[in-house]
PDB file of C-alpha atoms in Angstrom:
ATOM      1  CA  MET A   1      11.509   5.732  13.279  1.00 58.00           C
ATOM      2  CA  GLU A   2      10.063   2.909  10.990  1.00 65.00           C
ATOM      3  CA  LYS A   3       6.626   1.089  11.901  1.00 76.00           C
ATOM      4  CA  VAL A   4       6.252  -2.596  12.568  1.00 87.00           C
ATOM      5  CA  GLN A   5       5.009  -4.242   9.429  1.00 93.00           C
ATOM      6  CA  PHE A   6       2.703  -7.461   9.383  1.00 95.00           C
ATOM      7  CA  SER A   7       1.990  -9.884   6.610  1.00 95.00           C
ATOM      8  CA  ALA A   8      -0.946 -12.202   6.157  1.00 95.00           C
ATOM      9  CA  VAL A   9      -2.455 -14.343   3.454  1.00 94.00           C
ATOM     10  CA  TYR A  10      -6.065 -14.448   2.179  1.00 95.00           C
ATOM     11  CA  GLN A  11      -7.275 -17.032  -0.646  1.00 92.00           C
ATOM     12  CA  GLN A  12      -9.141 -14.015  -2.503  1.00 94.00           C
ATOM     13  CA  PRO A  13      -7.354 -10.327  -3.412  1.00 95.00           C
ATOM     14  CA  MET A  14      -8.382  -7.733  -0.913  1.00 96.00           C
ATOM     15  CA  THR A  15      -8.356  -4.191  -0.853  1.00 95.00           C
ATOM     16  CA  MET A  16      -9.613  -1.557   0.755  1.00 96.00           C
ATOM     17  CA  ALA A  17     -12.696  -0.865   3.173  1.00 95.00           C
ATOM     18  CA  LYS A  18     -13.742   2.408   5.177  1.00 95.00           C
ATOM     19  CA  TYR A  19     -12.267   1.814   8.627  1.00 95.00           C
ATOM     20  CA  ASP A  20     -13.909   4.848  10.668  1.00 95.00           C
ATOM     21  CA  ALA A  21     -15.435   8.399   9.875  1.00 94.00           C
ATOM     22  CA  THR A  22     -11.996   9.634   8.880  1.00 96.00           C
ATOM     23  CA  HIS A  23     -10.011   6.810   7.881  1.00 97.00           C
ATOM     24  CA  ILE A  24      -9.236   3.193   5.361  1.00 97.00           C
ATOM     25  CA  ILE A  25      -7.771   0.073   5.851  1.00 97.00           C
ATOM     26  CA  GLY A  26      -6.411  -0.341   2.862  1.00 97.00           C
ATOM     27  CA  TYR A  27      -4.248  -3.718   1.432  1.00 97.00           C
ATOM     28  CA  MET A  28      -1.204  -2.931  -0.508  1.00 94.00           C
ATOM     29  CA  ASN A  29       2.344  -4.562  -1.348  1.00 92.00           C
ATOM     30  CA  GLU A  30       0.085  -7.685  -2.893  1.00 95.00           C
ATOM     31  CA  GLU A  31       2.072 -10.287  -3.594  1.00 95.00           C
ATOM     32  CA  VAL A  32       0.267 -13.218  -5.416  1.00 96.00           C
ATOM     33  CA  LEU A  33       0.898 -16.656  -4.102  1.00 95.00           C
ATOM     34  CA  PRO A  34       0.289 -19.091  -6.959  1.00 94.00           C
ATOM     35  CA  ASP A  35       0.746 -22.537  -5.023  1.00 89.00           C
ATOM     36  CA  TYR A  36       0.242 -21.838  -1.853  1.00 92.00           C
ATOM     37  CA  THR A  37      -1.233 -24.795   0.504  1.00 87.00           C
ATOM     38  CA  PRO A  38      -3.346 -23.398   3.217  1.00 82.00           C
ATOM     39  CA  GLU A  39      -2.657 -25.032   6.792  1.00 79.00           C
ATOM     40  CA  VAL A  40      -4.581 -27.395   7.733  1.00 70.00           C
ATOM     41  CA  THR A  41      -6.985 -27.105  10.417  1.00 68.00           C
ATOM     42  CA  GLU A  42      -8.636 -30.198  10.744  1.00 73.00           C
ATOM     43  CA  PRO A  43      -6.755 -33.771  11.385  1.00 75.00           C
ATOM     44  CA  GLY A  44      -6.714 -35.865   8.769  1.00 72.00           C
ATOM     45  CA  GLU A  45      -7.522 -33.227   6.012  1.00 76.00           C
ATOM     46  CA  GLU A  46      -5.440 -32.656   3.174  1.00 80.00           C
ATOM     47  CA  ALA A  47      -4.841 -28.967   1.507  1.00 78.00           C
ATOM     48  CA  SER A  48      -4.724 -28.844  -2.482  1.00 84.00           C
ATOM     49  CA  PRO A  49      -2.377 -25.883  -3.548  1.00 89.00           C
ATOM     50  CA  VAL A  50      -4.252 -22.924  -4.786  1.00 90.00           C
ATOM     51  CA  THR A  51      -3.471 -18.887  -5.480  1.00 93.00           C
ATOM     52  CA  ALA A  52      -2.896 -16.823  -2.642  1.00 95.00           C
ATOM     53  CA  TYR A  53      -2.774 -13.167  -2.186  1.00 96.00           C
ATOM     54  CA  ARG A  54       0.021 -11.845   0.650  1.00 96.00           C
ATOM     55  CA  TYR A  55      -0.440  -8.241   1.733  1.00 97.00           C
ATOM     56  CA  THR A  56       2.283  -6.511   4.350  1.00 96.00           C
ATOM     57  CA  GLY A  57       1.048  -3.442   6.205  1.00 95.00           C
ATOM     58  CA  THR A  58       1.173  -2.133   9.544  1.00 94.00           C
ATOM     59  CA  GLU A  59      -1.869  -3.582  10.923  1.00 95.00           C
ATOM     60  CA  ARG A  60      -1.691  -7.522  12.007  1.00 95.00           C
ATOM     61  CA  ASP A  61      -4.453  -8.056   9.378  1.00 96.00           C
ATOM     62  CA  GLY A  62      -1.699  -6.850   6.808  1.00 96.00           C
ATOM     63  CA  GLY A  63      -3.726  -3.701   6.199  1.00 96.00           C
ATOM     64  CA  THR A  64      -2.716  -0.272   6.634  1.00 96.00           C
ATOM     65  CA  VAL A  65      -4.629   2.227   8.380  1.00 96.00           C
ATOM     66  CA  MET A  66      -4.349   5.112   6.537  1.00 96.00           C
ATOM     67  CA  PRO A  67      -6.091   9.164   6.692  1.00 96.00           C
ATOM     68  CA  CYS A  68      -9.104   9.702   4.530  1.00 97.00           C
ATOM     69  CA  GLY A  69     -11.787  11.493   4.685  1.00 92.00           C
ATOM     70  CA  ASP A  70     -13.648  10.490   1.728  1.00 96.00           C
ATOM     71  CA  ALA A  71     -13.197   6.414   0.795  1.00 95.00           C
ATOM     72  CA  THR A  72     -15.163   7.270  -2.270  1.00 96.00           C
ATOM     73  CA  SER A  73     -12.695  10.133  -3.862  1.00 97.00           C
ATOM     74  CA  TYR A  74     -10.131   9.360  -6.167  1.00 98.00           C
ATOM     75  CA  PRO A  75      -7.988  11.923  -5.310  1.00 97.00           C
ATOM     76  CA  GLU A  76      -8.192  11.533  -1.250  1.00 97.00           C
ATOM     77  CA  VAL A  77      -7.664   7.584  -1.183  1.00 97.00           C
ATOM     78  CA  THR A  78      -4.397   8.358  -3.709  1.00 98.00           C
ATOM     79  CA  ASN A  79      -3.117  10.942  -1.250  1.00 97.00           C
ATOM     80  CA  ALA A  80      -4.067   8.331   1.660  1.00 97.00           C
ATOM     81  CA  ILE A  81      -1.917   5.809  -0.424  1.00 97.00           C
ATOM     82  CA  ILE A  82       1.007   8.355  -0.985  1.00 97.00           C
ATOM     83  CA  ARG A  83       0.713   9.314   2.817  1.00 96.00           C
ATOM     84  CA  SER A  84       1.509   5.773   4.035  1.00 94.00           C
ATOM     85  CA  LYS A  85       4.830   6.429   2.868  1.00 94.00           C
ATOM     86  CA  TYR A  86       5.338   9.995   2.084  1.00 95.00           C
ATOM     87  CA  THR A  87       4.797  12.790   4.791  1.00 93.00           C
ATOM     88  CA  GLU A  88       3.736  16.048   3.085  1.00 94.00           C
ATOM     89  CA  SER A  89       6.889  17.129   4.748  1.00 95.00           C
ATOM     90  CA  ASP A  90       8.480  14.590   2.913  1.00 95.00           C
ATOM     91  CA  GLU A  91       7.158  15.317  -0.222  1.00 94.00           C
ATOM     92  CA  MET A  92       8.014  19.004   0.050  1.00 95.00           C
ATOM     93  CA  ALA A  93      11.442  18.019   0.696  1.00 95.00           C
ATOM     94  CA  ILE A  94      11.661  15.813  -2.187  1.00 95.00           C
ATOM     95  CA  HIS A  95      10.642  18.705  -4.459  1.00 94.00           C
ATOM     96  CA  ARG A  96      13.172  20.894  -2.495  1.00 95.00           C
ATOM     97  CA  HIS A  97      15.892  18.834  -3.651  1.00 94.00           C
ATOM     98  CA  TYR A  98      14.771  18.361  -6.875  1.00 91.00           C
ATOM     99  CA  GLY A  99      14.425  21.970  -8.000  1.00 90.00           C
ATOM    100  CA  ASN A 100      17.791  22.981  -6.506  1.00 90.00           C
ATOM    101  CA  ASP A 101      20.219  20.217  -7.976  1.00 91.00           C
ATOM    102  CA  PRO A 102      18.047  17.908 -10.506  1.00 91.00           C
ATOM    103  CA  SER A 103      21.350  15.810 -11.109  1.00 90.00           C
ATOM    104  CA  LEU A 104      21.926  14.982  -7.549  1.00 91.00           C
ATOM    105  CA  TYR A 105      18.423  13.737  -6.631  1.00 92.00           C
ATOM    106  CA  ALA A 106      17.010  12.418  -9.866  1.00 92.00           C
ATOM    107  CA  ASP A 107      16.995   8.725  -8.126  1.00 93.00           C
ATOM    108  CA  GLU A 108      15.210  10.142  -5.315  1.00 94.00           C
ATOM    109  CA  TRP A 109      12.726  12.144  -7.536  1.00 94.00           C
ATOM    110  CA  ARG A 110      12.340   9.025  -9.558  1.00 96.00           C
ATOM    111  CA  GLU A 111      11.394   6.860  -7.011  1.00 96.00           C
ATOM    112  CA  TYR A 112       8.950   8.883  -5.415  1.00 96.00           C
ATOM    113  CA  ASN A 113       7.248   9.465  -9.033  1.00 96.00           C
ATOM    114  CA  ALA A 114       6.862   5.830  -9.371  1.00 97.00           C
ATOM    115  CA  PHE A 115       5.411   5.402  -5.827  1.00 96.00           C
ATOM    116  CA  CYS A 116       2.769   8.162  -6.670  1.00 97.00           C
ATOM    117  CA  GLU A 117       1.241   6.402 -10.234  1.00 97.00           C
ATOM    118  CA  SER A 118       1.536   3.066  -8.486  1.00 97.00           C
ATOM    119  CA  ALA A 119      -0.837   4.869  -5.599  1.00 97.00           C
ATOM    120  CA  LYS A 120      -2.825   6.145  -8.413  1.00 98.00           C
ATOM    121  CA  GLN A 121      -3.462   2.784  -9.896  1.00 97.00           C
ATOM    122  CA  LEU A 122      -3.882   1.235  -6.695  1.00 97.00           C
ATOM    123  CA  ALA A 123      -6.623   3.759  -5.592  1.00 97.00           C
ATOM    124  CA  ARG A 124      -8.356   3.265  -9.323  1.00 97.00           C
ATOM    125  CA  SER A 125      -7.944  -0.547  -8.554  1.00 95.00           C
ATOM    126  CA  TRP A 126      -9.520   0.014  -5.541  1.00 96.00           C
ATOM    127  CA  LEU A 127     -12.608   2.077  -6.644  1.00 96.00           C
ATOM    128  CA  GLY A 128     -13.219   0.251  -9.607  1.00 95.00           C
ATOM    129  CA  ILE A 129     -12.460   2.902 -12.149  1.00 94.00           C
TER     130      ILE A 129
END
């Protein structure tokens, strides 16, 4: 069953934070909104367009809570991001499919590897490395 997704807009880029002892919350699927006009909260105020950032995730604030024992570890943060889309079982199935018939599962393999590469890049960005 697919999880419900929520989006939220922020006026500054979001990254990740430690959620609890065994989880992080990360803000993924970033969409830059160059001419976003914030909602006006005070009568008579006018809002000027700003650059904003939309994040989509499983939490109402646009974040995604992910299991991660060490929020400072590049391998663990990368794995958490990968697990947000692929379970270990999914990952093993992709490897078996590709190993058994690379031509039939080439698209699935490319999509999986592209996601893993983007997870590595996002983890490096979040950790500042």
